[in-house]
Coordinates of C-alpha atoms and ligand atoms in Angstrom, one line a residue:
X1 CA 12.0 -2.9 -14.6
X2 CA 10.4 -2.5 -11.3
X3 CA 10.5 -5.2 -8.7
X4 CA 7.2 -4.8 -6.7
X5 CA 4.1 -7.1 -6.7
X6 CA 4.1 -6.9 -10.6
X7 CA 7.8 -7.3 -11.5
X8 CA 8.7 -9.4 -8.7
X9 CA 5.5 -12.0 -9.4
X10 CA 6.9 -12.1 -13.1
X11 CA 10.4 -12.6 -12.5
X12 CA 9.5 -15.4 -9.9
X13 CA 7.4 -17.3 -12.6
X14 CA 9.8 -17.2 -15.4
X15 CA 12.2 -19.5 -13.1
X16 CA 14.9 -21.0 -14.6
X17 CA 14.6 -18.7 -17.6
X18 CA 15.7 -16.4 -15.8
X19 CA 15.0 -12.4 -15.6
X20 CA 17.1 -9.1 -14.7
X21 CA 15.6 -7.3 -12.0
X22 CA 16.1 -3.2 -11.9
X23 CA 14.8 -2.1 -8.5
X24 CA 15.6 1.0 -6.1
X25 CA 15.4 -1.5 -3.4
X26 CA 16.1 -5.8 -2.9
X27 CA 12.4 -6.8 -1.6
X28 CA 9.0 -6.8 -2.4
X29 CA 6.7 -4.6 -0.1
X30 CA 3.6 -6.9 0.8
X31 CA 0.7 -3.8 0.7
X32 CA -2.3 -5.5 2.0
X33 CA 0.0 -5.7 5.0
X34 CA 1.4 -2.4 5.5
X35 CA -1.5 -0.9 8.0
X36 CA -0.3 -3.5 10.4
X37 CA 3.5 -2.8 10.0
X38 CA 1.8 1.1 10.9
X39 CA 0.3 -0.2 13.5
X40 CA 3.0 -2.4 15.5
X41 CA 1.4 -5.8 14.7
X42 CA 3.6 -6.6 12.5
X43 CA 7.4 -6.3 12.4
X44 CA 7.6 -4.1 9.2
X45 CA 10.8 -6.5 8.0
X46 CA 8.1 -9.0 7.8
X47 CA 6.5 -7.4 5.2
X48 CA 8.5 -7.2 2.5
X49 CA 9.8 -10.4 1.0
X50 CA 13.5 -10.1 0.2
X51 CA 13.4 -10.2 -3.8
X52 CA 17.0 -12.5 -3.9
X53 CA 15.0 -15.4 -2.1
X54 CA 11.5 -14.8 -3.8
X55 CA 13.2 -14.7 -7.4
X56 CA 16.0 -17.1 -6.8
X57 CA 17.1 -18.0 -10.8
X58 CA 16.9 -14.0 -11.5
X59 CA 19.6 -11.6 -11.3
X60 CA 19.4 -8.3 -9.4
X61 CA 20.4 -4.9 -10.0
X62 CA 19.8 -1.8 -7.4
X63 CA 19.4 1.0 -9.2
X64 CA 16.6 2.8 -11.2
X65 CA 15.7 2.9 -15.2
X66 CA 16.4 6.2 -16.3
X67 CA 16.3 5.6 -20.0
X68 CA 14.9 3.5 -22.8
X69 CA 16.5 3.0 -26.4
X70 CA 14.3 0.6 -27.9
X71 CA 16.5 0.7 -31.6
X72 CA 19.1 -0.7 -29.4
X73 CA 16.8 -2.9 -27.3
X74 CA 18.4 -1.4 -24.0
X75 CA 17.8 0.5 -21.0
X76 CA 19.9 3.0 -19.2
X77 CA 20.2 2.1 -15.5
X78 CA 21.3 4.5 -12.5
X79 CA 22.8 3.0 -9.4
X80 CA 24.3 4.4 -6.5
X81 CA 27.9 4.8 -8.2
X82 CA 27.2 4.3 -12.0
X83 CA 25.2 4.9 -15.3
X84 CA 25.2 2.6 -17.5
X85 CA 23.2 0.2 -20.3
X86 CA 21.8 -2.7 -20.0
X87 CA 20.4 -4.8 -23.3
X88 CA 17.0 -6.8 -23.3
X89 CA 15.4 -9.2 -25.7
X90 CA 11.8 -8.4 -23.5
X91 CA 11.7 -5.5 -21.5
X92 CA 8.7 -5.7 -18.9
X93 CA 7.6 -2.6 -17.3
X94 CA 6.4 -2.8 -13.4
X95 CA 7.2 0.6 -12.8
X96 CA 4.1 1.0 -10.1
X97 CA 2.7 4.4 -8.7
X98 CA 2.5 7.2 -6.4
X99 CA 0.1 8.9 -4.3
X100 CA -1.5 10.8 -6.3
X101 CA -1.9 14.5 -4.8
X102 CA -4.6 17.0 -5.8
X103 CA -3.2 20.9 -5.7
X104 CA -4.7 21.5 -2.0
X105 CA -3.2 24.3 -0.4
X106 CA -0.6 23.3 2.2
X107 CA -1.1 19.3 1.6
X108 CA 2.3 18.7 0.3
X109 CA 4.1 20.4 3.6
X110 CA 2.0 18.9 6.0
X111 CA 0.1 15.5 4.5
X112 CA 1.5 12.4 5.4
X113 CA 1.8 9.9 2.6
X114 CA 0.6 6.0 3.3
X115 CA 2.2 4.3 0.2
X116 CA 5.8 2.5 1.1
X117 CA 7.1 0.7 3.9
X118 CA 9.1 4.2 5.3
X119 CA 5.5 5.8 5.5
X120 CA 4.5 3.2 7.5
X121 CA 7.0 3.6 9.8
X122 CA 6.8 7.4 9.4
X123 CA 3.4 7.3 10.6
X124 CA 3.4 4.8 13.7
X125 CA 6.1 7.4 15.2
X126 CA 3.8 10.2 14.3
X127 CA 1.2 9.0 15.8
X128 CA 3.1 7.8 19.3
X129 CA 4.7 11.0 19.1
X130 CA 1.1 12.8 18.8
X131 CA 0.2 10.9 22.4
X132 CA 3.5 12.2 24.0
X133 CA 3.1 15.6 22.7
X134 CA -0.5 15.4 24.1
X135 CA 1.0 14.4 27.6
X136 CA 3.4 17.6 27.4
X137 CA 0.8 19.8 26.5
X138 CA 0.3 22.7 27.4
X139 CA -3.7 23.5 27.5
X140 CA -6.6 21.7 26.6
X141 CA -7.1 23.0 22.8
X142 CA -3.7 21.7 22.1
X143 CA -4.2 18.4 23.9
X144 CA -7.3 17.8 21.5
X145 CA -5.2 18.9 18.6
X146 CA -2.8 16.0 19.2
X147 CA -5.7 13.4 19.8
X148 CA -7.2 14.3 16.6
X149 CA -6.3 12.4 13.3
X150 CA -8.2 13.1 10.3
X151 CA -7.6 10.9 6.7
X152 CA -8.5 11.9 3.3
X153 CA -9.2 8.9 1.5
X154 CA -11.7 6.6 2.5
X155 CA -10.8 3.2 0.0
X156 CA -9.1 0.4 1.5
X157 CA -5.6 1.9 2.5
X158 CA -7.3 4.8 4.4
X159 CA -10.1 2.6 6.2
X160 CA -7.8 0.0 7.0
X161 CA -4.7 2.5 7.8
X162 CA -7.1 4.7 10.5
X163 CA -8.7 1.2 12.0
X164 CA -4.8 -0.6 13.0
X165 CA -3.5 3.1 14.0
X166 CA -6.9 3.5 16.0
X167 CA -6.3 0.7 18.0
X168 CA -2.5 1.3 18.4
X169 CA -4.0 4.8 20.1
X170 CA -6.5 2.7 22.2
X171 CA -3.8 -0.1 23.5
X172 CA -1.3 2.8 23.8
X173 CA -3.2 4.8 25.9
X174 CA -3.2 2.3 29.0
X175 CA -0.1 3.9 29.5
X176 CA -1.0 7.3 29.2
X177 CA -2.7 7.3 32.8
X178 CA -3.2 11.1 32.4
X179 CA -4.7 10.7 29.0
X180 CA -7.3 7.5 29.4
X181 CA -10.1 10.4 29.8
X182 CA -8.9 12.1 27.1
X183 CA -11.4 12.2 23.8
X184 CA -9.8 11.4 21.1
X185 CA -11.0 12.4 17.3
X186 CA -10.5 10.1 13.9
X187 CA -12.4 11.4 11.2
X188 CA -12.3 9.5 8.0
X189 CA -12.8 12.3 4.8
X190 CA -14.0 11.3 1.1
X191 CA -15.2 12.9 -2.0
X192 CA -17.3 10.2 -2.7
X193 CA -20.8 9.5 -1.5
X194 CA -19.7 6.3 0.8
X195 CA -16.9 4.6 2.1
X196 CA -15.1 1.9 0.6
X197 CA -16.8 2.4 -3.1
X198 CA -15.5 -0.6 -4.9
X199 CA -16.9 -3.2 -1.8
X200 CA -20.9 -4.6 -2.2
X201 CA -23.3 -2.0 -0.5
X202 CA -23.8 -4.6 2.1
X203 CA -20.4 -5.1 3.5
X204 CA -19.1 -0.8 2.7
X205 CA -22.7 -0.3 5.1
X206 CA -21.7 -2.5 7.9
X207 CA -17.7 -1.5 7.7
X208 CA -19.1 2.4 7.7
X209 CA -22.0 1.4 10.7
X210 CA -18.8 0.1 12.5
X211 CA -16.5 2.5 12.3
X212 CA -19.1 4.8 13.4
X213 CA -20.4 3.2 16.6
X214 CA -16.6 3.0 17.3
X215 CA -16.7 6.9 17.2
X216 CA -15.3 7.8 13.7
X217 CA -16.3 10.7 12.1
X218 CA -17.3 9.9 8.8
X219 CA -17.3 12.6 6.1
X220 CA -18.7 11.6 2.9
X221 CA -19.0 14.1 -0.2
X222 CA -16.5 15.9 1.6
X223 CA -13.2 17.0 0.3
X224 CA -9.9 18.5 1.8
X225 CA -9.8 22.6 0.6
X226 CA -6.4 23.2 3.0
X227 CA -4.4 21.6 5.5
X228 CA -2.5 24.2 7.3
X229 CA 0.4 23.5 10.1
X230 CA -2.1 22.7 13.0
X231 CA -5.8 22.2 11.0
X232 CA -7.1 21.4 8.2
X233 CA -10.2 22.8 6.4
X234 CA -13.0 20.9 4.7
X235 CA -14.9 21.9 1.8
X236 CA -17.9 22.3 3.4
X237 CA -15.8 25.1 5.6
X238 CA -15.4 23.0 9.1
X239 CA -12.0 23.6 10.4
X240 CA -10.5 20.5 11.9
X241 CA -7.7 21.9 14.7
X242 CA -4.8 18.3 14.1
X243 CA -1.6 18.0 13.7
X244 CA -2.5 14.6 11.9
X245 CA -3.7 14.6 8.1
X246 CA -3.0 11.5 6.6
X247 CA -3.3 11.3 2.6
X248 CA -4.4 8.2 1.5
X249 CA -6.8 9.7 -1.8
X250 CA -5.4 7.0 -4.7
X251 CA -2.3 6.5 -6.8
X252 CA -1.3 7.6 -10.3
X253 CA 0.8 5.6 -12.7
X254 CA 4.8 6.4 -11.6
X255 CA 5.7 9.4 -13.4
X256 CA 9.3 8.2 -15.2
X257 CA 6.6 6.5 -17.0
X258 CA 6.6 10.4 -18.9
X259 CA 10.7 10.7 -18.7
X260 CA 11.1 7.3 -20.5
X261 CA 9.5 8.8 -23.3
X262 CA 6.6 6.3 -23.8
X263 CA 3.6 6.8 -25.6
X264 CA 0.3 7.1 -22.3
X265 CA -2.9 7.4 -21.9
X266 CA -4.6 10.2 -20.5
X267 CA -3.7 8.9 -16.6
X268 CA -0.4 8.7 -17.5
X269 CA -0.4 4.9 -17.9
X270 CA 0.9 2.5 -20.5
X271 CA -1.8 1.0 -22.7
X272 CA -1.0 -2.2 -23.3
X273 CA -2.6 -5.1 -25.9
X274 CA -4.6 -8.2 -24.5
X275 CA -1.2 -10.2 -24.8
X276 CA 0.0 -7.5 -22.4
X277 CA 2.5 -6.3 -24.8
X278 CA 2.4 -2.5 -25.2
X279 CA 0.8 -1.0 -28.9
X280 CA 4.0 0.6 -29.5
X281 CA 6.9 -2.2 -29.9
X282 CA 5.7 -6.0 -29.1
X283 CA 9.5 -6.6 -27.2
X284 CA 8.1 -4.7 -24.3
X285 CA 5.5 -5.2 -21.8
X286 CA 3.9 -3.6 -19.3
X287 CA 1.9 -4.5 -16.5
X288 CA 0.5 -3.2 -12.6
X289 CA -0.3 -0.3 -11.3
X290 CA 1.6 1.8 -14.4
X291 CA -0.3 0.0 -17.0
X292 CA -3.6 0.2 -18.8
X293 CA -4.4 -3.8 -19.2
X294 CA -7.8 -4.5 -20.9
X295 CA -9.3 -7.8 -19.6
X296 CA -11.7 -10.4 -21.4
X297 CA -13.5 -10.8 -18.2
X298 CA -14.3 -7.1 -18.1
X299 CA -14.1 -5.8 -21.6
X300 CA -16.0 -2.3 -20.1
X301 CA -13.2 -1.5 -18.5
X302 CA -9.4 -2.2 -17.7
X303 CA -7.9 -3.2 -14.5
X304 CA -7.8 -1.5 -11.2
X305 CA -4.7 -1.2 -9.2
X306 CA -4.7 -3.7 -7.0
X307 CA -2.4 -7.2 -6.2
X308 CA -4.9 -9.5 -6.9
X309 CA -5.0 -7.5 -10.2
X310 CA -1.2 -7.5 -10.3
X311 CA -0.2 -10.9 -9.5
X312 CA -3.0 -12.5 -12.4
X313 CA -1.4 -10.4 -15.2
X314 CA 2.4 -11.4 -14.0
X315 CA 1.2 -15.4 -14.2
X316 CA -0.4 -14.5 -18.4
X317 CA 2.4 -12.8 -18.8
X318 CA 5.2 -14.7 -17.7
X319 CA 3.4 -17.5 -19.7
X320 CA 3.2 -15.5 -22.5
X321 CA 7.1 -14.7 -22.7
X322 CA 7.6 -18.1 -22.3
X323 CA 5.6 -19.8 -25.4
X324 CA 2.2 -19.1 -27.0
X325 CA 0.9 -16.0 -26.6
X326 CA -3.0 -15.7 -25.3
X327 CA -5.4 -13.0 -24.1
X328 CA -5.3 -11.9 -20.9
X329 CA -8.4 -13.0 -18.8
X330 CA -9.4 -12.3 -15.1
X331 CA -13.0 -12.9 -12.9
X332 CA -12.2 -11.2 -9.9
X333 CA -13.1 -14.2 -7.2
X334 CA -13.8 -11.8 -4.6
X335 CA -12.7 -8.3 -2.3
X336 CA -11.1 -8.5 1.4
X337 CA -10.2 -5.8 4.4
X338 CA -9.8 -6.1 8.3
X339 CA -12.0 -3.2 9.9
X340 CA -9.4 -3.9 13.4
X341 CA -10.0 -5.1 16.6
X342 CA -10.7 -8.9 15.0
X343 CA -12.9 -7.2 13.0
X344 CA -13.3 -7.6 8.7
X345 CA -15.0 -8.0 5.6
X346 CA -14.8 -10.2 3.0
X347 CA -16.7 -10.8 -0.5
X348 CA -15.6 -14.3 -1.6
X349 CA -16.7 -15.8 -4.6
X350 CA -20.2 -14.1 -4.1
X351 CA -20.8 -14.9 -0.4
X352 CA -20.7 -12.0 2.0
X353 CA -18.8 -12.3 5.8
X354 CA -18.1 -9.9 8.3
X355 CA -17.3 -9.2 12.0
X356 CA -14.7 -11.9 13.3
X357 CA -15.5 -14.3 10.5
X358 CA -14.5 -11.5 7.7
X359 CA -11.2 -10.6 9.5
X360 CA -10.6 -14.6 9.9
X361 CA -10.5 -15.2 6.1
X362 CA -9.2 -11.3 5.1
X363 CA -6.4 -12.6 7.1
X364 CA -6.2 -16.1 5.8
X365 CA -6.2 -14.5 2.5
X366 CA -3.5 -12.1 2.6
X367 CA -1.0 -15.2 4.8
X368 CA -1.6 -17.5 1.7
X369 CA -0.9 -14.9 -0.9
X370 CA 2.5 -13.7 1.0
X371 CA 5.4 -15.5 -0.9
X372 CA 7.7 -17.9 0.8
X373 CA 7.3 -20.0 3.8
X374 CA 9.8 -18.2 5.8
X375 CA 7.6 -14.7 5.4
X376 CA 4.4 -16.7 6.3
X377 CA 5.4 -18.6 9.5
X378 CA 7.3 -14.8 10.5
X379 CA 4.0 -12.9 9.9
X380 CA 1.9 -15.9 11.3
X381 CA 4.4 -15.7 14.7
X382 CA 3.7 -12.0 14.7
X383 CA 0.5 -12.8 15.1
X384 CA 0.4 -15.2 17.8
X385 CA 2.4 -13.0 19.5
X386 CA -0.1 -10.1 19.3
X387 CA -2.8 -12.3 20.7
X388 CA -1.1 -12.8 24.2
X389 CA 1.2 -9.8 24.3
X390 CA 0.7 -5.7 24.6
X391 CA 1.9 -4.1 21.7
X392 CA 5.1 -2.3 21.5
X393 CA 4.5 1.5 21.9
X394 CA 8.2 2.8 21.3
X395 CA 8.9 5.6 19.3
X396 CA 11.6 5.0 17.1
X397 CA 11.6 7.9 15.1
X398 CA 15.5 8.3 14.7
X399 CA 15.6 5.1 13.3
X400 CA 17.3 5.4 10.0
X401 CA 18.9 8.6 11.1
X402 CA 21.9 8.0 13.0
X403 CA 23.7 10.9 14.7
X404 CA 26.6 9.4 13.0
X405 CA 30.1 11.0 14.0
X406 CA 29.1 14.4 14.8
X407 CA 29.5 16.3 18.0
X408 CA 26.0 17.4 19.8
Ligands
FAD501 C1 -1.3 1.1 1.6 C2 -1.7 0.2 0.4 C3 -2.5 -0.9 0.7 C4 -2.9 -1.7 -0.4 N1 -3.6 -2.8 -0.1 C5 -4.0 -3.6 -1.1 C6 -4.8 -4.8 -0.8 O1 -5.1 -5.0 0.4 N2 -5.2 -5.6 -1.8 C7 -4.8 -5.3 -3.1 O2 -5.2 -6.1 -4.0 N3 -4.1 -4.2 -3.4 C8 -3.7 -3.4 -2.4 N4 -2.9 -2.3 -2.7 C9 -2.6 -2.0 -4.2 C10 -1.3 -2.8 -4.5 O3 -0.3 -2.5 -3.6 C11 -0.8 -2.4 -5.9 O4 -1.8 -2.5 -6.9 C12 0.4 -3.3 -6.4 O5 1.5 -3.1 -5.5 C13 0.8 -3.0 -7.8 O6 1.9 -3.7 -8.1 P1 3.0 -3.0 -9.1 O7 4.2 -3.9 -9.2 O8 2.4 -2.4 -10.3 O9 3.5 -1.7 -8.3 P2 4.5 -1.7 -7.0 O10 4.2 -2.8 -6.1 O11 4.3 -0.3 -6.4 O12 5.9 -1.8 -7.6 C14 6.5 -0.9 -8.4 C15 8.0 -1.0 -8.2 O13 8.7 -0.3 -9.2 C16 9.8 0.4 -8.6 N5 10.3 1.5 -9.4 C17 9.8 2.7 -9.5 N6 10.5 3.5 -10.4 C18 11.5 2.7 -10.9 C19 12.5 2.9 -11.8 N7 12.7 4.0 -12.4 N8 13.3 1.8 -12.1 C20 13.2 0.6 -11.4 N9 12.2 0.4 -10.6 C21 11.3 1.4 -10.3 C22 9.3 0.8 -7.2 O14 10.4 1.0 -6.3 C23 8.5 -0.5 -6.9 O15 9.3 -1.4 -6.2 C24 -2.5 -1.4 -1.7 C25 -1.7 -0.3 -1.9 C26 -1.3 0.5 -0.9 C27 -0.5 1.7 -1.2

């Protein structure tokens, strides 16, 4: 169930074995990739790798799993038109997360989420809609409002989110002859005492220097107490005036996870055994962002939820359904972001780059990670392109919506 990084991975390396798929949608979104889809570098089609091509043996279903009867080894599915059951001999769970929200006064009307591929999208027209509402404006306080873009969350989807949509703003703006004067405001918000907490001191010091020097207001030990329809409001009682708050503060395990009526942890994630089999009933696994995997490597503490995370425990346990059954083991080799403007970091296998060299490899990285040839030499033309081209700057924000058949 679930055909993301964790599902999809497993169902690719089961093969000819063969594997059901039950996923809301036919592709895989490619996260590390997603602040460039936001930002225009990438066509966002090119980051999702269509889940028929990547899993070519399995079968697919579009729909969600709304039930579980493990006496009967089956799950209830929900499509578009139908309900109905479907039997398993292994059930894998790949279920994922969400953004997980705190209970902040006016966050959920007025926070945008950074999690799937229609966020990203959401929020490159927000933000090209924020310059043309700054053109129209109508005095100077509300100009500033519309040039000011504040994110809660400073790990790597809200530093590398606010660096690509900072540099769609700056490439934007040459045409936006009124506004090239114009100051503009990112401020980057987290509870925690420094930026990117899970990179070496080293490379989280230089990526926060950067940022700095580049004008980003950085507020650390610093949480969000409100967002209201034009501001938002710090716990330290600043009042931000924005019509930008971007919510990018971690994920929690996917909450069905509660309606299947499976045992959790205290997050609200599957705990699962070393074989990646969950305690409860060894037909069904679990795995990702929606499970609690112990690893030999670490035995002080599970997994994070990450895709380098993901993808190792898909490879044990598509082994593992396939023929002896071993321990689950993972030495992370090393960390990766781009910082924009051909700008990164990267920790590999204990040595330390940054600046052009760290972008070079973060981007290396992520191109030999992405499935399929087709999706690399697409993302890799993308990228050429971007190099000798301005980026696009339209604002397709009815995309999706059509007018349809109606009248005005
Ligand atoms: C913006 C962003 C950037 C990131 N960047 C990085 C990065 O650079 N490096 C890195 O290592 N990690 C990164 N991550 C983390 C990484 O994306 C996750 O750890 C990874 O996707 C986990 O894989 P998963 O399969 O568990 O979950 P997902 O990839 O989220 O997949 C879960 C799937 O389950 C489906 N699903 C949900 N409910 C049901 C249901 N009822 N029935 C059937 N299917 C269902 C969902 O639609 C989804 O397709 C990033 C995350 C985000 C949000």
């Amino acid at each position: 169930m679930g055909g993301g990084y964790a599902g999809g991975y497993v169902a690719r390396l089961l093969g000819k074995r063969g594997a059901t798929i039950v996923s809301p949608e036919n592709f895989m979104l490619f996260t590390p990739l997603l602040p460039e889809a936001a930002s225009g570098t990438l066509e966002p089609r090119h980051v999702v790798v269509p889940l028929r091509m990547m899993c070519p043996h399995a079968e697919l279903l579009l729909g969600r799993a709304v039930a579980i009867d493990r006496d009967r080894q089956r799950v209830q599915v929900e499509t578009e038109e139908d309900l109905f059951w479907i039997g398993y001999s292994n059930l894998v769970l790949a279920l994922g997360s969400i953004s997980r929200t705190l209970p902040v006064p006016g966050l959920a009307e007025h926070g945008l989420g950074f999690k799937d591929l229609a966020d990203a999208i959401q929020l490159r027209n927000h933000v090209l809609r924020r310059l043309e509402a700054a053109v129209a404006a109508a005095n100077e306080q509300h100009r500033r409002r519309e040039l000011t873009f504040v994110f809660v969350g400073a790990g790597y989807a809200g530093v590398e989110a606010l660096a690509e949509l900072s540099d769609l703003v700056r490439d934007a703006l040459r045409f936006y002859p009124s506004l090239r004067h114009e100051q503009q405001q990112w401020v980057l918000v987290d509870a925690a005492p420094k930026i990117l907490p899970e990179i070496p001191t080293r490379l989280g010091d230089y990526a926060a220097e950067l940022l700095a020097r580049r004008g980003v207001d950085i507020r650390v030990n610093t949480t969000l107490g409100a967002a209201e329809a034009h501001a938002v409001v710090l716990s330290d009682g600043a009042r931000i005036l924005t019509n930008t708050l971007v919510w990018t503060a971690g994920v929690r395990a996917h909450p069905v996870l509660g309606e299947l009526g499976l045992p959790l942890d205290e997050r609200g994630r599957i705990p699962v055994r070393p074989t990646l089999q969950t305690e409860f009933d060894e037909r069904v696994w679990a795995l990702g962002d929606c499970a609690r995997v112990p690893n030999e490597a670490t035995p002080e503490h599970p997994d994070p939820p990450t895709c380098q995370h993901a993808l190792r425990q898909a490879r044990r346990l598509a082994k593992n359904l396939k023929g002896e059954r071993r321990p689950y083991r993972y030495r992370m080799l090393g960390q990766v972001a781009t910082l924009g403007r051909y700008r990164g970091i990267a920790d590999v296998l204990g040595l330390r780059f940054r600046g052009f060299l760290g972008w070079w490899i973060t981007r290396t990285y992520h191109l030999y990670q992405l499935p399929l040839l087709t999706r690399k030499l697409r993302v890799l033309t993308d990228w050429t392109v971007a190099l000798f081209f301005r980026r696009d700057i339209v604002e397709l924000r009815t995309l999706g919506h059509p007018r349809g058949l109606r009248d005005e």
